[in-house]
Short mmCIF file of C-alpha atoms and ligand atoms in Angstrom, two decimals:
data_model
loop_
_atom_site.label_atom_id
_atom_site.label_comp_id
_atom_site.label_asym_id
_atom_site.label_seq_id
_atom_site.Cartn_x
_atom_site.Cartn_y
_atom_site.Cartn_z
CA MET Y 1 -0.01 -0.31 0.07
CA LYS Y 2 1.30 3.77 -1.16
CA ARG Y 3 -1.04 5.92 0.70
CA VAL Y 4 0.77 9.44 0.84
CA GLU Y 5 -0.74 11.92 3.16
CA GLN Y 6 1.68 14.82 2.43
CA PRO Y 7 1.81 14.85 -1.59
CA ASN Y 8 4.04 16.38 -3.29
CA ALA Y 9 3.00 20.25 -5.26
CA GLY Y 10 1.89 19.84 -8.67
CA ASN Y 11 3.13 21.49 -12.02
CA GLN Y 12 2.21 25.00 -13.85
CA ALA Y 13 -0.53 23.58 -15.65
CA MET Y 14 -2.25 22.33 -12.50
CA VAL Y 15 -2.02 24.95 -10.35
CA HIS Y 16 -3.92 27.04 -12.83
CA ALA Y 17 -6.95 24.08 -13.48
CA LEU Y 18 -7.19 24.39 -9.76
CA ALA Y 19 -7.32 27.99 -9.68
CA LYS Y 20 -10.77 27.37 -12.31
CA ILE Y 21 -12.09 24.46 -10.79
CA GLU Y 22 -12.51 26.79 -7.63
CA VAL Y 23 -13.79 29.68 -9.30
CA ALA Y 24 -16.19 27.50 -11.11
CA VAL Y 25 -17.20 25.52 -8.11
CA ALA Y 26 -17.74 28.78 -5.89
CA ARG Y 27 -20.04 30.32 -8.27
CA THR Y 28 -22.02 26.91 -8.75
CA LEU Y 29 -22.45 26.72 -5.07
CA ALA Y 30 -23.59 30.26 -4.89
CA GLU Y 31 -26.23 29.72 -7.70
CA ALA Y 32 -29.60 28.53 -6.20
CA ALA Y 33 -30.30 25.18 -7.38
CA ASP Y 34 -30.94 22.25 -5.44
CA ALA Y 35 -28.65 19.84 -3.71
CA GLU Y 36 -28.74 17.03 -6.42
CA GLU Y 37 -28.09 19.16 -9.21
CA THR Y 38 -25.73 21.22 -7.39
CA TYR Y 39 -23.59 17.76 -6.29
CA HIS Y 40 -23.87 16.61 -9.74
CA ARG Y 41 -22.42 20.01 -11.29
CA VAL Y 42 -19.74 20.09 -8.76
CA LEU Y 43 -18.55 16.91 -9.15
CA ALA Y 44 -18.74 17.44 -13.18
CA GLU Y 45 -16.80 20.55 -12.65
CA ILE Y 46 -13.97 19.01 -10.31
CA GLY Y 47 -13.82 15.60 -12.81
CA THR Y 48 -13.78 17.00 -15.72
CA ALA Y 49 -11.41 19.25 -15.05
CA LEU Y 50 -9.02 16.93 -13.67
CA GLY Y 51 -9.72 14.54 -15.84
CA TRP Y 52 -10.74 11.48 -13.19
CA GLU Y 53 -13.39 9.07 -14.29
CA VAL Y 54 -15.83 9.11 -11.46
CA GLY Y 55 -17.36 11.21 -8.94
CA ALA Y 56 -19.15 10.77 -6.06
CA VAL Y 57 -20.12 12.76 -2.86
CA TRP Y 58 -21.09 11.30 0.71
CA GLU Y 59 -23.47 12.72 3.69
CA VAL Y 60 -23.16 11.89 6.88
CA SER Y 61 -26.90 10.65 7.77
CA ALA Y 62 -29.09 10.87 11.03
CA VAL Y 63 -28.10 7.51 11.70
CA ASP Y 64 -24.25 8.22 11.89
CA ASP Y 65 -23.37 6.74 8.94
CA LEU Y 66 -22.05 8.10 5.73
CA CYS Y 67 -24.63 7.37 2.41
CA CYS Y 68 -24.19 8.35 -0.81
CA VAL Y 69 -26.09 11.08 -2.00
CA GLY Y 70 -24.84 11.88 -5.66
CA ILE Y 71 -22.19 10.48 -8.31
CA TRP Y 72 -21.09 11.39 -11.40
CA GLN Y 73 -18.93 9.94 -14.29
CA ALA Y 74 -17.19 10.69 -17.52
CA SER Y 75 -18.00 7.62 -19.83
CA PRO Y 76 -20.74 5.77 -18.83
CA PRO Y 77 -20.18 1.93 -19.93
CA GLU Y 78 -18.75 -0.84 -17.65
CA THR Y 79 -18.56 1.43 -14.02
CA LEU Y 80 -22.53 0.38 -13.71
CA GLU Y 81 -21.92 -2.46 -11.42
CA PHE Y 82 -19.41 -0.13 -9.25
CA ARG Y 83 -21.77 2.80 -8.96
CA SER Y 84 -24.63 0.85 -7.97
CA LEU Y 85 -22.74 -0.59 -5.00
CA THR Y 86 -21.77 2.54 -3.96
CA GLU Y 87 -25.06 4.10 -4.24
CA ARG Y 88 -25.95 0.88 -1.68
CA VAL Y 89 -23.24 0.58 0.47
CA THR Y 90 -23.25 2.73 3.66
CA PHE Y 91 -19.75 3.19 5.72
CA LYS Y 92 -19.18 4.02 9.20
CA CYS Y 93 -16.80 6.06 10.74
CA GLY Y 94 -13.01 4.70 9.48
CA GLU Y 95 -14.47 2.15 7.07
CA GLY Y 96 -13.33 2.48 3.41
CA LEU Y 97 -12.15 5.50 1.95
CA PRO Y 98 -14.99 7.71 2.95
CA GLY Y 99 -15.15 6.52 6.20
CA ARG Y 100 -11.49 7.05 6.94
CA VAL Y 101 -11.66 11.10 5.72
CA TRP Y 102 -14.58 11.30 7.96
CA ALA Y 103 -12.21 10.22 11.09
CA THR Y 104 -9.33 11.97 10.46
CA GLY Y 105 -10.96 15.20 9.13
CA LYS Y 106 -8.41 15.30 6.64
CA PRO Y 107 -8.02 14.07 2.76
CA ALA Y 108 -6.65 11.01 1.68
CA TRP Y 109 -5.00 9.88 -1.27
CA ILE Y 110 -4.90 6.00 -2.86
CA VAL Y 111 -2.20 5.62 -5.55
CA ASP Y 112 -3.91 1.76 -6.52
CA ILE Y 113 -7.13 0.45 -5.20
CA VAL Y 114 -5.71 -2.85 -5.71
CA GLU Y 115 -3.07 -2.32 -3.17
CA ASP Y 116 -5.27 -0.44 -0.32
CA ALA Y 117 -6.34 -2.87 2.80
CA ASN Y 118 -9.11 -0.71 3.59
CA PHE Y 119 -11.41 -0.42 0.37
CA PRO Y 120 -14.74 -2.46 0.62
CA ARG Y 121 -15.44 -1.69 -2.81
CA ALA Y 122 -12.12 -2.84 -4.62
CA HIS Y 123 -13.35 -5.64 -6.87
CA ALA Y 124 -15.67 -3.47 -8.47
CA ALA Y 125 -13.64 -0.78 -9.08
CA VAL Y 126 -11.21 -2.94 -10.88
CA ARG Y 127 -13.37 -4.58 -12.71
CA ALA Y 128 -14.86 -0.67 -13.76
CA GLY Y 129 -11.25 -0.07 -14.47
CA LEU Y 130 -10.61 2.32 -11.53
CA ARG Y 131 -7.32 2.61 -9.93
CA ALA Y 132 -6.67 5.66 -8.41
CA ALA Y 133 -8.61 7.54 -5.77
CA PHE Y 134 -8.61 10.82 -3.69
CA CYS Y 135 -11.18 11.85 -1.29
CA PHE Y 136 -11.75 14.89 0.81
CA PRO Y 137 -13.87 15.93 4.08
CA ILE Y 138 -17.13 18.46 3.45
CA GLN Y 139 -16.40 20.74 6.59
CA SER Y 140 -19.19 22.96 8.04
CA PRO Y 141 -18.22 25.44 11.30
CA ARG Y 142 -19.98 22.49 13.15
CA GLY Y 143 -17.28 19.67 11.64
CA ILE Y 144 -18.08 17.49 9.11
CA VAL Y 145 -20.82 16.97 7.11
CA GLY Y 146 -19.87 14.38 4.20
CA THR Y 147 -17.14 13.37 1.79
CA MET Y 148 -16.36 13.75 -1.61
CA GLU Y 149 -14.35 10.87 -3.83
CA PHE Y 150 -13.00 10.82 -7.40
CA PHE Y 151 -11.43 7.79 -9.10
CA ALA Y 152 -8.93 7.50 -12.04
CA ARG Y 153 -8.62 5.05 -14.39
CA GLU Y 154 -4.56 4.83 -13.83
CA PRO Y 155 -2.58 4.35 -10.45
CA GLN Y 156 -1.46 8.24 -9.58
CA GLU Y 157 1.39 9.34 -7.41
CA PRO Y 158 -0.37 12.12 -4.71
CA ASN Y 159 -0.48 15.55 -5.73
CA GLY Y 160 0.05 17.98 -2.65
CA ALA Y 161 -1.42 21.10 -4.52
CA LEU Y 162 -4.76 18.99 -5.51
CA LEU Y 163 -5.95 18.36 -2.15
CA GLY Y 164 -4.70 21.58 -1.08
CA SER Y 165 -7.02 23.10 -3.31
CA MET Y 166 -9.57 20.27 -2.64
CA ALA Y 167 -9.34 21.13 1.13
CA VAL Y 168 -10.82 24.94 0.28
CA LEU Y 169 -13.54 23.46 -1.93
CA GLY Y 170 -14.75 20.80 1.09
CA ASN Y 171 -15.24 24.03 3.15
CA LEU Y 172 -17.20 26.09 0.48
CA ILE Y 173 -19.22 22.92 -0.14
CA GLY Y 174 -19.86 22.44 3.37
CA GLN Y 175 -21.27 26.02 4.03
CA PHE Y 176 -23.21 25.24 1.15
CA VAL Y 177 -24.89 21.88 3.19
CA VAL Y 178 -25.29 23.89 5.89
CA ARG Y 179 -27.35 26.42 4.37
CA ARG Y 180 -29.21 23.89 2.28
CA ARG Y 181 -30.10 22.03 5.87
CA ALA Y 182 -30.93 25.30 7.37
CA GLU Y 183 -33.14 26.07 4.53
CA HIS Y 184 -34.78 23.09 4.52
CA ALA Y 185 -35.51 22.75 8.15
CA ALA Y 186 -37.25 26.58 7.83
CA HIS Y 187 -39.39 25.47 4.84
CA ARG Y 188 -40.31 22.40 7.15
CA ARG Y 189 -41.24 24.45 10.04
CA GLN Y 190 -43.41 27.06 7.55
CA ALA Y 191 -44.72 24.17 5.90
CA LEU Y 192 -46.03 22.75 9.78
CA THR Y 193 -47.35 26.42 10.91
CA GLY Y 194 -49.25 26.56 7.92
CA ALA Y 195 -51.31 23.17 7.99
CA ILE Y 196 -51.62 24.32 12.28
CA LEU Y 197 -52.85 27.68 10.69
CA ARG Y 198 -55.02 26.35 7.80
CA ALA Y 199 -56.39 23.26 10.01
CA ALA Y 200 -57.42 25.08 13.32
CA LEU Y 201 -61.01 25.69 14.33
CA ASP Y 202 -60.62 28.72 16.32
CA ALA Y 203 -59.48 32.31 14.53
CA ILE Y 204 -55.66 32.83 14.89
CA ILE Y 205 -54.85 36.37 14.28
CA THR Y 206 -51.65 37.77 14.78
CA MET Y 207 -50.70 41.59 15.09
CA ASP Y 208 -47.63 43.99 14.91
CA GLN Y 209 -46.86 46.14 17.84
CA GLU Y 210 -48.78 48.85 16.35
CA GLY Y 211 -52.19 46.47 16.01
CA ARG Y 212 -51.81 45.73 12.49
CA ILE Y 213 -52.99 42.32 11.52
CA VAL Y 214 -50.17 40.29 9.62
CA GLU Y 215 -51.88 36.60 9.98
CA PHE Y 216 -55.05 36.19 9.56
CA ASN Y 217 -56.22 31.99 9.08
CA PRO Y 218 -58.95 30.48 7.25
CA ALA Y 219 -61.16 30.22 10.89
CA ALA Y 220 -60.81 33.68 11.38
CA GLU Y 221 -62.14 34.32 7.84
CA ARG Y 222 -64.68 32.38 8.61
CA ILE Y 223 -65.84 33.54 11.59
CA PHE Y 224 -65.25 37.18 10.91
CA GLY Y 225 -66.28 37.39 7.57
CA TYR Y 226 -63.17 39.18 5.88
CA THR Y 227 -60.70 37.44 3.88
CA SER Y 228 -57.03 37.53 4.77
CA ASP Y 229 -56.29 40.11 2.05
CA GLU Y 230 -58.35 42.39 2.91
CA VAL Y 231 -57.02 42.62 6.54
CA ALA Y 232 -53.60 42.26 6.14
CA GLY Y 233 -51.60 45.49 7.16
CA HIS Y 234 -54.98 47.10 8.75
CA ASP Y 235 -55.81 47.95 12.32
CA MET Y 236 -56.95 44.96 14.48
CA ALA Y 237 -58.92 46.64 16.59
CA GLU Y 238 -60.94 48.94 13.85
CA LEU Y 239 -62.12 45.43 12.56
CA ILE Y 240 -62.83 43.00 15.11
CA VAL Y 241 -62.97 44.92 18.44
CA PRO Y 242 -66.41 46.48 18.74
CA PRO Y 243 -66.02 50.27 19.26
CA SER Y 244 -66.78 50.56 22.84
CA LEU Y 245 -63.87 47.91 23.80
CA ARG Y 246 -61.67 49.83 21.52
CA PRO Y 247 -60.34 52.58 23.87
CA GLY Y 248 -59.48 49.83 26.18
CA HIS Y 249 -57.88 47.29 23.91
CA ARG Y 250 -55.83 50.19 22.48
CA LYS Y 251 -54.61 51.15 26.45
CA GLY Y 252 -53.94 47.79 27.25
CA LEU Y 253 -51.10 47.41 24.21
CA MET Y 254 -49.82 50.56 24.94
CA ARG Y 255 -49.30 49.81 28.96
CA TYR Y 256 -47.91 46.76 27.72
CA LEU Y 257 -45.42 48.25 25.02
CA GLU Y 258 -44.45 50.75 27.85
CA THR Y 259 -44.38 48.47 31.17
CA GLY Y 260 -44.63 45.29 29.82
CA GLN Y 261 -47.59 44.53 32.15
CA SER Y 262 -50.55 42.90 30.83
CA ALA Y 263 -53.88 41.78 32.10
CA TYR Y 264 -54.90 39.64 29.22
CA LEU Y 265 -51.48 37.79 27.95
CA ASP Y 266 -51.52 34.15 28.09
CA ARG Y 267 -54.87 34.18 30.07
CA ARG Y 268 -58.27 32.82 28.74
CA VAL Y 269 -60.97 35.53 28.79
CA GLU Y 270 -64.45 36.13 27.36
CA LEU Y 271 -64.95 39.48 25.31
CA THR Y 272 -67.36 40.53 23.24
CA ALA Y 273 -66.16 40.51 19.28
CA MET Y 274 -67.18 42.37 16.30
CA ARG Y 275 -67.99 40.77 12.69
CA ALA Y 276 -67.66 42.52 9.26
CA ASP Y 277 -71.44 43.29 9.03
CA ARG Y 278 -70.72 44.76 12.78
CA SER Y 279 -72.99 42.32 14.48
CA GLU Y 280 -71.16 41.39 17.64
CA PHE Y 281 -70.86 37.87 19.19
CA PRO Y 282 -68.73 36.51 22.53
CA VAL Y 283 -65.68 35.07 22.42
CA GLU Y 284 -63.09 33.27 24.16
CA LEU Y 285 -59.63 34.38 23.98
CA ALA Y 286 -56.36 33.65 24.81
CA ILE Y 287 -53.25 35.91 23.82
CA THR Y 288 -49.89 35.44 24.04
CA ARG Y 289 -46.38 37.52 22.75
CA ILE Y 290 -44.59 35.81 20.22
CA ASP Y 291 -41.06 34.92 21.76
CA LEU Y 292 -38.60 36.53 18.63
CA PRO Y 293 -36.24 39.34 19.12
CA GLY Y 294 -37.08 42.75 18.15
CA PRO Y 295 -40.61 44.70 18.30
CA PRO Y 296 -43.11 42.81 19.89
CA THR Y 297 -45.88 40.76 18.14
CA PHE Y 298 -48.80 38.82 19.31
CA THR Y 299 -51.06 36.02 18.37
CA GLY Y 300 -54.45 35.79 19.58
CA PHE Y 301 -56.54 32.38 19.44
CA ILE Y 302 -60.15 33.42 19.60
CA ARG Y 303 -63.24 30.60 19.73
CA ASP Y 304 -66.82 31.50 18.54
CA ILE Y 305 -69.05 31.21 21.95
CA THR Y 306 -72.33 31.97 20.59
CA ASP Y 307 -73.48 28.24 20.40
CA LEU Y 308 -72.38 27.92 23.84
CA LYS Y 309 -73.63 30.84 25.73
CA HIS Y 310 -76.82 30.21 23.40
CA ALA Y 311 -77.10 26.47 25.00
CA GLU Y 312 -76.05 27.65 28.45
CA ALA Y 313 -79.09 30.43 28.05
CA GLU Y 314 -81.65 27.65 26.92
CA LEU Y 315 -80.51 25.61 29.62
CA LYS Y 316 -81.50 28.44 32.58
CA ALA Y 317 -84.57 29.25 31.05
CA SER Y 318 -85.58 25.64 30.66
CA ARG Y 319 -84.43 25.11 34.63
CA ALA Y 320 -86.63 28.33 35.61
CA ARG Y 321 -89.75 26.40 33.34
CA LEU Y 322 -89.42 23.74 35.02
CA VAL Y 323 -89.56 25.46 38.52
CA GLU Y 324 -92.20 26.99 37.07
CA ILE Y 325 -94.24 24.24 36.19
CA ALA Y 326 -93.77 22.58 40.03
CA ALA Y 327 -95.10 25.89 41.34
CA THR Y 328 -98.35 26.30 39.25
CA GLU Y 329 -98.69 22.40 40.31
CA ARG Y 330 -98.72 22.94 43.57
CA ARG Y 331 -100.76 25.88 43.20
CA ARG Y 332 -103.29 23.69 41.01
CA LEU Y 333 -103.48 21.08 43.80
CA GLU Y 334 -104.20 23.81 46.32
CA ARG Y 335 -106.90 25.03 44.42
CA ASN Y 336 -108.16 21.50 43.57
CA LEU Y 337 -108.24 20.59 47.08
CA HIS Y 338 -109.84 23.79 48.15
CA ASP Y 339 -112.56 23.75 45.27
CA GLY Y 340 -113.48 20.11 45.30
CA VAL Y 341 -112.43 17.76 48.25
CA GLN Y 342 -112.89 20.55 50.66
CA GLN Y 343 -116.18 21.14 49.54
CA PHE Y 344 -117.44 18.25 49.31
CA LEU Y 345 -116.14 17.30 52.87
CA ASN Y 346 -117.22 20.66 54.80
CA ALA Y 347 -120.58 19.64 53.46
CA LEU Y 348 -120.26 15.80 54.68
CA SER Y 349 -118.94 17.54 58.08
CA LEU Y 350 -122.31 19.71 58.33
CA LYS Y 351 -124.74 16.72 57.37
CA LEU Y 352 -122.95 14.97 60.19
CA ARG Y 353 -123.60 17.50 62.97
CA LEU Y 354 -127.07 17.68 61.40
CA MET Y 355 -127.56 13.95 62.11
CA ALA Y 356 -126.86 14.11 65.21
CA THR Y 357 -129.12 16.55 66.35
CA ARG Y 358 -131.62 14.43 64.79
CA VAL Y 359 -130.79 11.07 65.94
CA ALA Y 360 -133.67 11.13 68.01
CA ASP Y 361 -136.41 11.36 65.64
CA GLY Y 362 -135.57 8.31 64.35
CA PRO Y 363 -134.88 6.18 61.45
CA ASP Y 364 -136.98 8.08 58.76
CA VAL Y 365 -135.48 10.91 59.36
CA VAL Y 366 -132.15 9.62 59.58
CA GLY Y 367 -131.91 7.22 57.14
CA PRO Y 368 -132.39 9.90 53.89
CA LEU Y 369 -129.70 11.80 56.08
CA LEU Y 370 -127.03 9.04 55.83
CA THR Y 371 -127.62 8.04 52.21
CA GLU Y 372 -126.91 11.78 51.61
CA ALA Y 373 -123.80 11.81 53.58
CA GLN Y 374 -122.81 8.47 51.83
CA ALA Y 375 -123.02 10.00 48.51
CA GLU Y 376 -120.83 13.11 49.54
CA LEU Y 377 -118.33 11.01 50.73
CA ALA Y 378 -118.29 8.82 48.00
CA THR Y 379 -118.11 11.95 45.61
CA ALA Y 380 -115.08 13.34 47.65
CA VAL Y 381 -113.19 10.14 47.13
CA GLU Y 382 -113.63 10.15 43.56
CA ALA Y 383 -112.67 13.74 43.48
CA LEU Y 384 -109.44 13.14 45.54
CA ARG Y 385 -108.83 9.92 43.53
CA GLU Y 386 -109.05 12.64 40.38
CA LEU Y 387 -106.74 14.51 41.88
CA ALA Y 388 -104.19 12.13 42.73
CA ARG Y 389 -104.13 10.54 39.04
CA GLY Y 390 -102.96 14.21 38.29
CA ILE Y 391 -100.10 13.89 40.72
CA HIS Y 392 -98.90 10.70 39.78
CA PRO Y 393 -100.36 7.79 38.00
CA ALA Y 394 -100.85 4.61 40.48
CA ALA Y 395 -101.03 2.70 37.64
CA LEU Y 396 -98.07 3.57 36.11
CA THR Y 397 -95.91 2.75 39.33
CA GLU Y 398 -97.76 -0.44 40.12
CA GLU Y 399 -98.46 -1.79 36.46
CA GLY Y 400 -95.74 -0.28 34.37
CA LEU Y 401 -96.16 1.77 31.16
CA GLY Y 402 -98.46 -0.54 28.67
CA ARG Y 403 -101.00 -0.67 31.42
CA ALA Y 404 -100.95 3.30 32.47
CA LEU Y 405 -100.96 3.91 28.94
CA ALA Y 406 -104.27 1.57 28.03
CA ALA Y 407 -106.10 3.38 31.28
CA LEU Y 408 -105.38 6.59 29.63
CA ALA Y 409 -106.90 5.86 26.54
CA ASP Y 410 -109.87 4.28 27.87
CA ARG Y 411 -110.29 7.40 29.63
CA CYS Y 412 -110.09 10.12 26.21
CA PRO Y 413 -113.42 10.79 24.81
CA VAL Y 414 -111.54 10.52 21.62
CA ASP Y 415 -111.14 7.07 20.03
CA VAL Y 416 -107.41 5.80 20.59
CA SER Y 417 -105.23 3.00 18.87
CA LEU Y 418 -102.49 2.18 20.89
CA ILE Y 419 -100.28 0.94 17.99
CA GLU Y 420 -97.59 0.09 20.20
CA VAL Y 421 -96.82 -0.02 23.77
CA PRO Y 422 -94.17 -1.38 25.53
CA THR Y 423 -94.70 -4.76 27.78
CA GLN Y 424 -91.23 -5.06 29.46
CA ARG Y 425 -90.82 -2.54 32.54
CA LEU Y 426 -88.19 0.41 31.75
CA PRO Y 427 -86.48 3.04 34.00
CA GLU Y 428 -88.73 4.79 36.03
CA THR Y 429 -87.75 8.43 34.53
CA LEU Y 430 -88.64 6.67 31.06
CA GLU Y 431 -92.10 5.46 32.17
CA VAL Y 432 -93.15 8.94 33.49
CA ALA Y 433 -91.44 10.91 30.25
CA ALA Y 434 -93.40 9.22 28.35
CA TYR Y 435 -96.48 8.84 30.29
CA TYR Y 436 -96.70 12.75 30.48
CA VAL Y 437 -96.19 12.77 26.49
CA VAL Y 438 -98.93 10.90 25.76
CA ALA Y 439 -101.18 12.09 28.73
CA GLU Y 440 -100.57 15.65 27.62
CA GLY Y 441 -101.05 14.86 24.15
CA LEU Y 442 -104.45 13.39 24.81
CA THR Y 443 -105.46 15.84 26.98
CA ASN Y 444 -104.76 18.33 23.89
CA ILE Y 445 -106.63 15.82 21.44
CA ALA Y 446 -109.83 16.26 23.84
CA LYS Y 447 -109.54 19.96 24.43
CA TYR Y 448 -108.59 21.22 20.71
CA ALA Y 449 -108.07 18.85 18.07
CA GLU Y 450 -111.61 17.77 17.08
CA ALA Y 451 -110.34 14.98 16.11
CA ASP Y 452 -112.11 11.50 15.11
CA HIS Y 453 -109.04 9.21 15.79
CA ALA Y 454 -105.85 9.50 17.52
CA THR Y 455 -102.91 6.55 17.52
CA VAL Y 456 -100.19 6.58 20.32
CA SER Y 457 -96.92 4.31 19.95
CA VAL Y 458 -93.98 3.94 21.87
CA THR Y 459 -91.29 1.65 20.68
CA VAL Y 460 -87.84 1.25 22.45
CA GLY Y 461 -84.92 0.74 20.11
CA GLN Y 462 -81.38 0.34 21.02
CA LYS Y 463 -80.95 3.44 22.05
CA ALA Y 464 -83.55 5.39 21.85
CA MET Y 465 -87.04 5.49 22.89
CA THR Y 466 -89.74 7.35 20.81
CA ILE Y 467 -93.02 8.16 21.41
CA GLU Y 468 -95.87 9.63 19.06
CA VAL Y 469 -99.17 10.79 19.48
CA ALA Y 470 -101.46 11.74 16.84
CA ASP Y 471 -104.76 12.64 15.77
CA ASP Y 472 -106.57 13.37 12.52
CA GLY Y 473 -108.22 16.59 13.89
CA CYS Y 474 -107.67 20.45 13.21
CA GLY Y 475 -104.07 20.70 13.61
CA GLY Y 476 -102.39 24.08 14.75
CA ALA Y 477 -100.85 23.02 17.79
CA ASP Y 478 -97.82 25.83 18.84
CA VAL Y 479 -95.61 25.54 21.78
CA THR Y 480 -95.40 28.68 22.20
CA LYS Y 481 -98.76 29.27 22.85
CA GLY Y 482 -99.18 27.03 25.68
CA SER Y 483 -97.63 25.76 28.60
CA GLY Y 484 -98.05 21.99 28.26
CA LEU Y 485 -96.09 21.23 25.06
CA ARG Y 486 -93.58 23.62 26.18
CA GLY Y 487 -93.38 21.50 29.50
CA LEU Y 488 -92.93 18.43 27.52
CA ALA Y 489 -90.10 19.65 25.62
CA ASP Y 490 -88.17 20.75 28.75
CA ARG Y 491 -89.22 17.40 30.58
CA VAL Y 492 -87.88 15.49 27.45
CA GLU Y 493 -84.58 17.81 26.73
CA ALA Y 494 -83.79 17.48 30.55
CA LEU Y 495 -83.15 13.80 29.91
CA GLY Y 496 -81.13 14.55 26.30
CA GLY Y 497 -84.02 14.21 24.11
CA GLY Y 498 -85.40 15.70 21.75
CA PHE Y 499 -89.19 17.21 21.35
CA ILE Y 500 -91.20 18.06 17.66
CA VAL Y 501 -94.76 18.93 17.12
CA ASP Y 502 -95.70 18.31 13.71
CA SER Y 503 -99.26 20.53 12.86
CA SER Y 504 -100.07 22.33 10.16
CA ARG Y 505 -103.67 23.62 9.90
CA GLY Y 506 -106.41 20.93 8.74
CA ALA Y 507 -103.68 18.30 8.75
CA GLY Y 508 -103.57 16.71 12.38
CA THR Y 509 -101.08 16.98 15.04
CA ARG Y 510 -98.21 14.58 15.17
CA LEU Y 511 -96.07 15.05 18.76
CA ARG Y 512 -92.85 12.88 18.47
CA ALA Y 513 -90.39 12.66 21.47
CA GLU Y 514 -87.14 10.75 21.40
CA ILE Y 515 -85.46 9.76 24.32
CA PRO Y 516 -81.90 8.13 24.83
CA THR Y 517 -82.24 4.92 27.16
CA SER Y 518 -78.50 4.77 27.99
N1 ADP T 1 -103.77 18.12 18.97
C1 ADP T 1 -103.99 19.38 19.26
N2 ADP T 1 -104.60 19.86 17.80
C2 ADP T 1 -104.95 21.23 17.73
N3 ADP T 1 -104.45 22.18 18.55
C3 ADP T 1 -103.92 22.07 19.41
C4 ADP T 1 -103.20 20.71 19.83
N4 ADP T 1 -102.42 20.72 20.68
C5 ADP T 1 -102.32 21.79 21.10
N5 ADP T 1 -103.01 22.52 20.13
C6 ADP T 1 -103.17 23.98 20.29
O1 ADP T 1 -101.39 24.62 20.71
C7 ADP T 1 -101.83 25.04 22.06
C8 ADP T 1 -100.68 24.97 23.11
O2 ADP T 1 -100.72 23.50 23.72
P1 ADP T 1 -100.24 23.53 25.26
O3 ADP T 1 -98.98 23.70 25.11
O4 ADP T 1 -100.48 22.09 25.39
O5 ADP T 1 -100.91 24.55 25.92
P2 ADP T 1 -102.36 24.51 26.84
O6 ADP T 1 -101.54 24.60 28.26
O7 ADP T 1 -103.08 25.22 26.58
O8 ADP T 1 -102.76 23.09 26.70
C9 ADP T 1 -103.29 25.26 22.50
O9 ADP T 1 -103.27 25.88 23.11
C10 ADP T 1 -104.05 24.93 21.66
O10 ADP T 1 -104.51 25.94 20.89
MG1 MG T 2 -102.03 21.27 26.99
#
């Protein structure tokens, strides 16, 4: 093996050629081509000018070995096997020609591959007619990022001027690699940020220290009704902050710029925002300062909470209505007790007192009074029973929904078909809800529908129980007109279900409630 680390100086022509190569390579690296194209041109420039046959460039990979990332040859035919081997093989530090340059950080020269002990690709190289080789490191300020190697057809003595020149080129190429990697990383980060901005469900708006919009994502376009082109560079407060809140917003920004203090940064706050059509709506907002040198910029995440607020208000109203229904129900009981049962019992008490004074008059007098008293007591009991039915149907608790619905249908003055009712027992909340939907539905039919016929069906599926009460009457049922249907809707919605009334004039009425069973 004849490998010389400090080769001799070359002749005049060589020095001239090397100078030309350095200029050409520097120009190629300065031009913004992609990595593959740049490597190919650099290999061709060096190889052609030196009259060498094959050149390859290696980069240190993520798993810390050298991989060939570009290859060039002067005249194609018999080097194919060597080329494909070079493209396939990887080298650890110290291994083969590229690995040994990586290990030492210095250029290396092989006079004749046949005689070199550390050249794993020797057979293929010889079959390709390649004998001499040199290789130099691609150096970045942070260390070696790769190597570049060249092969010639004849054994060649080392050339010091050539290797010196290649060391210079190795530094230039190293700067190129580092720059390209930085660009690549920046590009990836940009693509990632772009994807996040595009996919976000919340509005993401970025503003500079003067409050001008510099970024407005698609969700912001959707929520506020502006395109990002329309708002870019405009004062954010003018566009999306309601006029009444603008002075506060500006003061807050000023205070932050002067003191670095803010009541809003990095917290979730609820505020009012304004759309392009000047309508105002509630939002949840989190603002953060972007950690970059220079004047501060801020990014805000804004969530439209209109629906949430609406649902909260609905829930509150529905709770209030349920409380009101209970109070009304209590008043009704009080009134019924007072007007009904109490009257009968008072009358009975009077009658008994009268009887007590007449006992001496004998059975002829007391007998009829006793019969009257009996009738009054029966009426009172009937009134009580009537009342109890309104509070909680005894049949429901004792005999289940199917029987209770049959009893409701029996009592209804309109002809009712029970199309389907559950035969099995269900959780109490479901049975009670179904009972009230049918009871209110049939009461309404008797009171308003002028119907010939009504149908009731309660079906229990895997996920939900469906209750339907329909009539062939005059239609025109309206949830907003009374309290009964509204109360049903509240009851059903409180169980996570849905309630709809389908009733156009002249076409009958259909109530449909769907309540989840689990
Ligand atoms: N089956 C029906 N057919 C026709 N009109 C109906 C029917 N059900 C309800 N309505 C109408 O819808 C209104 C609201 O019903 P509801 O909420 O039960 O109130 P109410 O407490 O008056 O019974 C009723 O006042 C009535 O005018
Ligand atoms: Mg009603």
